[in-house]
Coordinates of C-alpha atoms and ligand atoms in Angstrom, one line a residue:
X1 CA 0.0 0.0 0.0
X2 CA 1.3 3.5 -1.0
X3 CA 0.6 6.5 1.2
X4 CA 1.7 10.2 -0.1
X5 CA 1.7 13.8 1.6
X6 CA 2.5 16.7 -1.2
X7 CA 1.1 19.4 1.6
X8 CA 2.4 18.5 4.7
X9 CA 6.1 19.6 3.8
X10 CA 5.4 21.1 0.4
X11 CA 2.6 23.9 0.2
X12 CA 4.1 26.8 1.4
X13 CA 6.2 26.5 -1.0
X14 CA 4.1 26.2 -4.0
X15 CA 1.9 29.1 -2.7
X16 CA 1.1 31.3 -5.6
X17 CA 1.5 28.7 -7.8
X18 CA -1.8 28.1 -10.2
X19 CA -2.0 24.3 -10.0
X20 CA -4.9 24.7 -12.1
X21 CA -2.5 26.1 -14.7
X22 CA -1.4 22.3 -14.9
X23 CA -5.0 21.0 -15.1
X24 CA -5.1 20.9 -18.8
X25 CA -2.0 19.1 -19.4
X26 CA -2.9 17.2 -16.4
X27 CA -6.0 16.0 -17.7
X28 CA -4.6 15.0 -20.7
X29 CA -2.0 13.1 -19.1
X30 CA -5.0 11.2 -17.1
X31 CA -6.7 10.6 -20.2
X32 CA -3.4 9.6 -22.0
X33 CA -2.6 7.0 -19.7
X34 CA -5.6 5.4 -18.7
X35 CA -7.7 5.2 -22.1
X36 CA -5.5 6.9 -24.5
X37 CA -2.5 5.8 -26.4
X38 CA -0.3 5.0 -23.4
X39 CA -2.9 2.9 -21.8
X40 CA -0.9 -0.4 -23.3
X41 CA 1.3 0.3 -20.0
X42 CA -2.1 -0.3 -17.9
X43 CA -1.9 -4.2 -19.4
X44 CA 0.6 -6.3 -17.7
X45 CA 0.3 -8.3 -20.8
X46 CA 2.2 -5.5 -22.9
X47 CA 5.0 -6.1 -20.7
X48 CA 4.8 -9.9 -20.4
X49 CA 2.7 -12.8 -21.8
X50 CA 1.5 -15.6 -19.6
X51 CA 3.8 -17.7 -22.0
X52 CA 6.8 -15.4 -21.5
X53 CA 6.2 -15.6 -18.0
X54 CA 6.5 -19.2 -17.3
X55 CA 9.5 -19.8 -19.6
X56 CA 11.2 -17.1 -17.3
X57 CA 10.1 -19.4 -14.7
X58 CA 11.4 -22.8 -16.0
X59 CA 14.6 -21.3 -16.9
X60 CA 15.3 -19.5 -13.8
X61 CA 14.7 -22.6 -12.1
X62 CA 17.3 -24.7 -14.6
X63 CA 19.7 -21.4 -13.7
X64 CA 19.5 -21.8 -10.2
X65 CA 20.4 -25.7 -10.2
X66 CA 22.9 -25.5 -12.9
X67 CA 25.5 -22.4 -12.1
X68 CA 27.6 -20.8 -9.7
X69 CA 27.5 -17.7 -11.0
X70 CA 25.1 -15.3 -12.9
X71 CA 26.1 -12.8 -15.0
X72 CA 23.9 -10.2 -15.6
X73 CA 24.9 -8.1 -18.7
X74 CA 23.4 -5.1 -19.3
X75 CA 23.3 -1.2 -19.1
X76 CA 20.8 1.7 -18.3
X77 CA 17.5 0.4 -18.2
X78 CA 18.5 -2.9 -19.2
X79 CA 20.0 -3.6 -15.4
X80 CA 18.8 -1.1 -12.8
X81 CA 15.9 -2.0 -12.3
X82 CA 16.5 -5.6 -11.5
X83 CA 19.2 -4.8 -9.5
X84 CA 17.6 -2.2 -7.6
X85 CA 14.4 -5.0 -6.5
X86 CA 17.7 -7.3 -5.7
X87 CA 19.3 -5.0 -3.5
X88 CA 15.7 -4.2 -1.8
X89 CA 15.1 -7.6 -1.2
X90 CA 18.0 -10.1 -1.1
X91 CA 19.6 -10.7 2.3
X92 CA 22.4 -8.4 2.5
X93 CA 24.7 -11.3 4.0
X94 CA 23.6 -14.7 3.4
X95 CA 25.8 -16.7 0.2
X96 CA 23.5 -16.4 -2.1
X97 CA 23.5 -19.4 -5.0
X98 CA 24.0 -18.9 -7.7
X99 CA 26.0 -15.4 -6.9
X100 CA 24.9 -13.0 -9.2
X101 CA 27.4 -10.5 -10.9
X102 CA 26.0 -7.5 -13.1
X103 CA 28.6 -6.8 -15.8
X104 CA 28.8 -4.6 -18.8
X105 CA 27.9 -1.2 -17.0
X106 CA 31.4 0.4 -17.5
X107 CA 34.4 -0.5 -19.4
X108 CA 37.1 -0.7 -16.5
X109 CA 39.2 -3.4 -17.3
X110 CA 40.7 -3.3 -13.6
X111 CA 37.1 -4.4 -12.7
X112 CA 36.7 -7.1 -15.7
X113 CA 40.2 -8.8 -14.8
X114 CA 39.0 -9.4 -11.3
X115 CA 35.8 -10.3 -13.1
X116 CA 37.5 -13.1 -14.9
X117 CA 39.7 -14.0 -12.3
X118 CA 36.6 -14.5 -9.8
X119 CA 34.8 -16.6 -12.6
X120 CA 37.8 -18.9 -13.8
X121 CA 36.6 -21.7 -12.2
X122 CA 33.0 -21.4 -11.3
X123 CA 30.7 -22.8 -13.3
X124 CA 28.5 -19.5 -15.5
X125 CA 25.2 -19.1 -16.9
X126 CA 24.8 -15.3 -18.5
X127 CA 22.1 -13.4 -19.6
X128 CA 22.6 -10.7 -21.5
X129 CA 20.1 -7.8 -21.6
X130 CA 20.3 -5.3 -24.6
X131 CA 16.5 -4.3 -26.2
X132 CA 18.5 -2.6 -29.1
X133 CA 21.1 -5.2 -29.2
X134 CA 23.7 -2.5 -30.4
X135 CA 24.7 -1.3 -27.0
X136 CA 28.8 -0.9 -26.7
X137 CA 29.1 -1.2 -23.3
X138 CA 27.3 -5.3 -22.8
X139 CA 28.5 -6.2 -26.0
X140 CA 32.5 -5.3 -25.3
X141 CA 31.4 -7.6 -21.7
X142 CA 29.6 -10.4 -23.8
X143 CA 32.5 -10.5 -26.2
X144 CA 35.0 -10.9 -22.8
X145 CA 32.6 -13.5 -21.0
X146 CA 32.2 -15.6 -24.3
X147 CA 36.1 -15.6 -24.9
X148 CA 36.6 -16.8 -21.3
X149 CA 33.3 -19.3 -21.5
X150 CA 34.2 -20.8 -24.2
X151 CA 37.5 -21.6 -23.4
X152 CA 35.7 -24.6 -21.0
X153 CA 32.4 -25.1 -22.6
X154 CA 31.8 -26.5 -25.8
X155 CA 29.0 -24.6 -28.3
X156 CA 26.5 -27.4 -27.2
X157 CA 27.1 -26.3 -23.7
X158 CA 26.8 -23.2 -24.4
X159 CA 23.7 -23.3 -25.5
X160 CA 22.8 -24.2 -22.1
X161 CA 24.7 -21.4 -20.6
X162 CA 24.4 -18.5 -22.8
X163 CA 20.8 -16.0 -22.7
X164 CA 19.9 -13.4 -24.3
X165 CA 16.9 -10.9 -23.6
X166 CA 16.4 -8.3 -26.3
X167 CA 14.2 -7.1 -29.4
X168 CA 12.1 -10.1 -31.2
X169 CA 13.6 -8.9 -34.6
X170 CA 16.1 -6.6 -34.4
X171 CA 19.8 -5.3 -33.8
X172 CA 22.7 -7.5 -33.8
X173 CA 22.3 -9.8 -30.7
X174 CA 18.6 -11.0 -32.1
X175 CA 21.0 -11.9 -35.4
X176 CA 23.4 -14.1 -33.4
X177 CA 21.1 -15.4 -31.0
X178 CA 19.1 -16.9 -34.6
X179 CA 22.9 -17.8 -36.1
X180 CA 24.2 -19.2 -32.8
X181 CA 20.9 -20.7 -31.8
X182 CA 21.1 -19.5 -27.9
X183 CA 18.3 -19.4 -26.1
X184 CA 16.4 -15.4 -26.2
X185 CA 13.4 -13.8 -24.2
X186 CA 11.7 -10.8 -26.1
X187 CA 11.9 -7.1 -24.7
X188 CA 8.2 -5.8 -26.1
X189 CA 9.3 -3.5 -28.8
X190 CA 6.6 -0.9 -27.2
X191 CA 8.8 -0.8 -23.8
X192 CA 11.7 0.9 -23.5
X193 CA 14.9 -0.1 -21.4
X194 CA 13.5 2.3 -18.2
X195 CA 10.5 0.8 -18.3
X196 CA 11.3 -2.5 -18.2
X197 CA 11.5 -4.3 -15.0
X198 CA 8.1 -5.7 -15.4
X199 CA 9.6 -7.5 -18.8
X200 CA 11.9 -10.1 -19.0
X201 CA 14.7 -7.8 -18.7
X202 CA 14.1 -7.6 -15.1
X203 CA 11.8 -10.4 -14.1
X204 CA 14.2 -13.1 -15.3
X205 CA 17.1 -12.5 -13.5
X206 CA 14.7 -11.8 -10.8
X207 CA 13.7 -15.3 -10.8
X208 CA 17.1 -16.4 -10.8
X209 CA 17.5 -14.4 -7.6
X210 CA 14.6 -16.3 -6.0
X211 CA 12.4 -13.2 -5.7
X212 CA 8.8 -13.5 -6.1
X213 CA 8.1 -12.5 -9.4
X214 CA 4.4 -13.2 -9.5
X215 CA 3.5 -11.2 -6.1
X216 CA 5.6 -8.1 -8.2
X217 CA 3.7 -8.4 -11.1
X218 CA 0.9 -8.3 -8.3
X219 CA 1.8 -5.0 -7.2
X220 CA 2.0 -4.1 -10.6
X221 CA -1.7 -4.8 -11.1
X222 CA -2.3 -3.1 -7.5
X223 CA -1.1 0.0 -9.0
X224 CA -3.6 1.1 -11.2
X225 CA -5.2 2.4 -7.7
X226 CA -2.6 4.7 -7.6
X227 CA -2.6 6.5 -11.0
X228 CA -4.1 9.8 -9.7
X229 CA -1.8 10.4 -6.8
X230 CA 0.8 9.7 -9.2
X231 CA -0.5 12.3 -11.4
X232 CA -0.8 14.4 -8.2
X233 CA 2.7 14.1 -7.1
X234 CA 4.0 14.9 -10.9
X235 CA 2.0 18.1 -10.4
X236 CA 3.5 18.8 -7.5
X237 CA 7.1 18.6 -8.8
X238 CA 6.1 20.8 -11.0
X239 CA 4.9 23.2 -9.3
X240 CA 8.0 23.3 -7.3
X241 CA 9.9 23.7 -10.0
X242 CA 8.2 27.3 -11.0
X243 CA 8.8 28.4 -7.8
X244 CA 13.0 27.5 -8.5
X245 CA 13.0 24.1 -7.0
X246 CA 15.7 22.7 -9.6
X247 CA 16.9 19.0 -8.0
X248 CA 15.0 16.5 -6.4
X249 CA 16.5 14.8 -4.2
X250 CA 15.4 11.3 -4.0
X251 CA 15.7 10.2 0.1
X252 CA 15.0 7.0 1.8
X253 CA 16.0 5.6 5.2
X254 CA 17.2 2.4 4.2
X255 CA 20.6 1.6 2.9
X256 CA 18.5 -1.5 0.8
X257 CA 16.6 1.1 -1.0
X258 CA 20.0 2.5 -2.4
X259 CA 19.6 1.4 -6.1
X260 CA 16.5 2.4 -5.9
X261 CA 17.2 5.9 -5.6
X262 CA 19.6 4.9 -8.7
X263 CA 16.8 3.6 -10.5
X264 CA 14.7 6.4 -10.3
X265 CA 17.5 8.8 -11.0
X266 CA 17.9 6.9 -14.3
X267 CA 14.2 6.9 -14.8
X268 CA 14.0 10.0 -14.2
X269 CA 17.0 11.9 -16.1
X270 CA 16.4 10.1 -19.2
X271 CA 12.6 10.2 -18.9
X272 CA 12.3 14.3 -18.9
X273 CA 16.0 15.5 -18.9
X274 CA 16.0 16.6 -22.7
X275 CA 15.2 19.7 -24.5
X276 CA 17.1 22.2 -22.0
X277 CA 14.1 21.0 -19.8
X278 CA 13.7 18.6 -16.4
X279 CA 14.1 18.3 -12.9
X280 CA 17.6 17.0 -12.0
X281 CA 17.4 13.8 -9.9
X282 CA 19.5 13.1 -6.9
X283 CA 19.7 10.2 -4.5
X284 CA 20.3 10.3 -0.8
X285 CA 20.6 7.6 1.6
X286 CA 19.8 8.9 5.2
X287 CA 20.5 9.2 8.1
X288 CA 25.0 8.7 6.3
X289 CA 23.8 12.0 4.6
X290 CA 22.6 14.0 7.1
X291 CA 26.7 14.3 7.5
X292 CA 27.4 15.3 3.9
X293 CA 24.2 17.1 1.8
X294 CA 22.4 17.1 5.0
X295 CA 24.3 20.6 5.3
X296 CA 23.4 21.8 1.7
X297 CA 19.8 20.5 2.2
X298 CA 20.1 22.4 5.3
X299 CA 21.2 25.8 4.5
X300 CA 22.5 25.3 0.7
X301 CA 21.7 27.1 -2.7
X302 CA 17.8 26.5 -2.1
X303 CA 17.0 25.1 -5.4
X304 CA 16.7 21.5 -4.1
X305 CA 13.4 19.7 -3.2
X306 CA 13.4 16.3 -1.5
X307 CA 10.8 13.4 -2.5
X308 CA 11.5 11.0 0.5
X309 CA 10.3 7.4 0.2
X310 CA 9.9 5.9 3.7
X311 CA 8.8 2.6 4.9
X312 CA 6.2 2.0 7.7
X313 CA 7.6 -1.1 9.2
X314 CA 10.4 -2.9 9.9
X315 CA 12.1 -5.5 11.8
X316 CA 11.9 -5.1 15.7
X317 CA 15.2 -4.1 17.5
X318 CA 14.6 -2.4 20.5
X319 CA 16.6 0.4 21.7
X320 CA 16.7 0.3 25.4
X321 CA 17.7 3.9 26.2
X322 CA 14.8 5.5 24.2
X323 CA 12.5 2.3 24.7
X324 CA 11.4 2.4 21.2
X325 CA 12.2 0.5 18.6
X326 CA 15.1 1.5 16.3
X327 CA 12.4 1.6 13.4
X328 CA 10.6 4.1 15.7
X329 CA 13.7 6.2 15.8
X330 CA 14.3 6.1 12.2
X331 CA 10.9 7.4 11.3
X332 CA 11.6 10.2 14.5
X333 CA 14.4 11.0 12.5
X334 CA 12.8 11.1 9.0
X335 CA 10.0 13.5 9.9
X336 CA 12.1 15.7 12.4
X337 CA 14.7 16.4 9.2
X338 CA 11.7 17.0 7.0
X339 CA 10.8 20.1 9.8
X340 CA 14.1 21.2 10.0
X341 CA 14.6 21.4 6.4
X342 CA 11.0 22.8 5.8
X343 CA 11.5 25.6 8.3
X344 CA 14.3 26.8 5.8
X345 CA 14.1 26.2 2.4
X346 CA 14.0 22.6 1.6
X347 CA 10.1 20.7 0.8
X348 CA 9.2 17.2 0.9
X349 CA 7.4 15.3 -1.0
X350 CA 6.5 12.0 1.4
X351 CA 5.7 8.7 -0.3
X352 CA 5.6 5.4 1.9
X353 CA 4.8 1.8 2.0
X354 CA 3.9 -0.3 4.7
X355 CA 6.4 -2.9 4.0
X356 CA 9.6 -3.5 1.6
X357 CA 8.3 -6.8 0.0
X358 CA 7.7 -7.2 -3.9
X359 CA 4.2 -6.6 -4.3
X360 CA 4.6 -2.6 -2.4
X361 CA 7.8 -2.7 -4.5
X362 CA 5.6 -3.7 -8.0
X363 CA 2.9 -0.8 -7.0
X364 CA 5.6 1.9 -6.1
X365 CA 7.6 1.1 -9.5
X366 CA 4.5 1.7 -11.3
X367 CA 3.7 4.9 -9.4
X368 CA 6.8 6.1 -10.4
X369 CA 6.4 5.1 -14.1
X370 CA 3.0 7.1 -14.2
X371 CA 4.9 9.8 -12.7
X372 CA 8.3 9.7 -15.2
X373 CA 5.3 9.6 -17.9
X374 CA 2.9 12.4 -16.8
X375 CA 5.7 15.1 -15.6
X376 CA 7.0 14.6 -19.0
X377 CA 3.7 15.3 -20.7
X378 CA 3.7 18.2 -18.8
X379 CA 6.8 20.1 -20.1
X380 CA 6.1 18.8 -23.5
X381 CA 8.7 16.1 -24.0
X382 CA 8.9 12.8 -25.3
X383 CA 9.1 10.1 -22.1
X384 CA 10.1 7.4 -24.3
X385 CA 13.4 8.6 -26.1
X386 CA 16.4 9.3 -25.2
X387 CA 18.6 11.3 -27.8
X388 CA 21.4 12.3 -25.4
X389 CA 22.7 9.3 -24.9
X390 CA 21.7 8.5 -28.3
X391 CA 24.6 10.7 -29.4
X392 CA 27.3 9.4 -27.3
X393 CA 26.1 5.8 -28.2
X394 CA 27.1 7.1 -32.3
X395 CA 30.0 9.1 -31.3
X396 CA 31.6 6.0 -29.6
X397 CA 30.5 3.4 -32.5
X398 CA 32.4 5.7 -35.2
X399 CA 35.1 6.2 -33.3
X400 CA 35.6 2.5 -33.3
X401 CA 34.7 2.2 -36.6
X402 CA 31.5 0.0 -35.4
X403 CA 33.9 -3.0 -34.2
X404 CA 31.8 -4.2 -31.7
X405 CA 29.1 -4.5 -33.6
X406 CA 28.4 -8.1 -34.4
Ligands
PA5_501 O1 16.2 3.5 -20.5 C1 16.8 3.3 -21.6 O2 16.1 3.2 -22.7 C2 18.3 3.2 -21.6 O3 18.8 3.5 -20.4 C3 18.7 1.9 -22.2 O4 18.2 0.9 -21.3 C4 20.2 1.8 -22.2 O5 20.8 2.8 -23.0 C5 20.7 0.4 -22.7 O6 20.1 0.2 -24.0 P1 20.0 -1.2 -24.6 O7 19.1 -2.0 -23.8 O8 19.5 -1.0 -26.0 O9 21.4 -1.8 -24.6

């Protein structure tokens, strides 16, 4: 269950602002996404097929018995969002089988050789994740993996060990998954990389991880109750960001929900950052930050607002001293910082759950997607591009001369 505040923290500083200057485009965003030409992302089914879904199952399963290590290879869209459910949910400590490594998100060779030299003599499985197939970064770690894999494997064993998720028909991994014959899972061409945790991008090697796929597609589906506060909170931001409210900072009380905040930065930047226009997304992890951008938030260039993402309950240590439980504390802490930073020039935005699990983690993903969507219908820009990084993507492949294109 979600539960959001955009007065508590907030109004004063939207005072003056017409929010009825937004209903138009607000409207039009409601009618967009709920019967218009986004409401395919209403349908779980434009994300995956029941079909889809129970191959991502069987294989997970085959994965999990047959490996010690996972590789996941992928970039942008194509990993955060898997790994930010992971680092939600996983135990933090426990020896997780098989181990799962995401590769192909920088091109650090100090970082691949201890890569390879982890790997050596583990037994692999990898899944590469790449909807346009093209993408510099996984392919330069799919080329590295597949040297070293098949150095012990044979190509019948590869077969086995090799996956690839990407576009049904296009771009060159769909070519040498059909010339190799490796197995594939389809990335709906209608879904882009940021929005694609609810694919098999991000619910296969969320299987493989053991979480409950099925309860987050559940959460998914619980989501649609959500749609207007979603709408209401993209308002909000912008609203704030008439009255010079540049950066949101993205701020949770859980370490766990780290990547999260990295996900939505992602989701964010790339959703509405074009066009000399969008908010600029931040993450902070509190209470660590309280000692670094607690100050700025503080007492800084007042251009930042915070959207803080809290979570109801927790598990039950008790604090003697204070006789409350350190969850207790933690939410003491959470509103007394959104005071202090109200009372000089910092809002909040508050959005909670009751409980980190994957079906409040399936609704608040797609609370976040209605969001990404709506605030960019609001300044006018196209949520589902991303010709930025676009460029770079060109400006690397010439420079190479397109070697690393299969
Ligand atoms: O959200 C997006 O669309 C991007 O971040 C892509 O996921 C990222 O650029 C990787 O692209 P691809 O999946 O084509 O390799």
């Amino acid at each position: 269950m979600i539960k959001t505040d955009f007065n508590k923290y907030t109004s004063k500083f939207i005072n003056g602002v017409d929010k009825g200057k937004f209903r138009k485009q607000e409207k039009r965003a409601i009618s967009e996404i709920v019967s218009g030409s986004l409401s395919y992302f209403n349908d779980i089914n434009s994300f995956v097929s029941r079909e889809e879904l129970n191959n991502i199952i069987n294989v997970a399963n085959y994965v999990r018995d047959n490996c010690d290590v996972f590789l996941v290879i992928g970039i942008g869209g194509s990993y955060m969002g898997s790994k930010a459910i992971m680092e939600a949910l996983l135990p933090s400590f426990a020896k997780k089988k098989p181990e799962i490594i995401f590769l192909g998100t920088d091109l650090s060779s100090d970082y691949y050789k201890e890569v390879i030299e982890y790997i050596k003599d583990k037994e692999v499985i990898l899944n590469i994740i790449s909807k346009s197939g093209n993408t510099l970064e996984p392919n330069i770690a799919f080329e590295v993996i597949s040297y070293i894999m098949g150095g012990k494997y044979s190509h019948e064993q590869l077969l086995d060990r090799v996956i690839i998720t990407t576009d049904s028909k296009e771009g060159s991994l769909r070519k040498l998954a059909n010339e190799e014959g490796y197995y594939t899972f389809e990335i709906p061409k209608k879904i882009g990389g940021r929005f694609s945790i609810f694919t098999p991008a991000g619910l296969f090697p969320l299987a493989v991880a053991g979480i409950d796929i099925l309860n987050l597609l559940e959460g998914f589906v619980g989501g649609e109750a959500y749609i207007p506060l979603a709408v209401e909170y993209a308002v909000t931001r912008e609203a704030l960001f008439k009255k010079g409210k540049y950066v949101e900072a993205f701020t949770v009380y859980n370490p766990k929900m780290y990547y999260f905040t990295e996900w939505l930065k992602q989701l964010f930047a790339e959703t509405q950052g074009k066009a000399e226009k969008g908010i600029l997304p931040i993450s902070i992890v509190n209470t660590r930050d309280l000692h670094s951008m607690g100050q700025f938030l503080q007492e800084g260039n007042p251009i930042i607002f915070e959207t803080v993402i809290g979570i109801e309950n927790a598990s039950i240590i008790k604090i003697v001293k204070y006789d409350k439980t350190l969850n207790e504390i933690n939410k003491i802490a959470q509103d007394k910082v959104c005071i202090a930073h109200y009372k000089d020039k910092t809002p909040s935005n508050l959005i909670s759950i009751d409980v980190l699990d994957e079906y409040n983690l399936g609704e608040l993903v797609r609370f976040f997607f209605t969001a990404a969507i709506t605030g960019a219908i609001l300044i006018d820009v196209n949520p589902f591009d991303q010709p930025g990084v676009e460029k770079y993507k060109q400006l690397i492949a010439d420079a190479l001369n397109n070697i690393f294109i299969f």
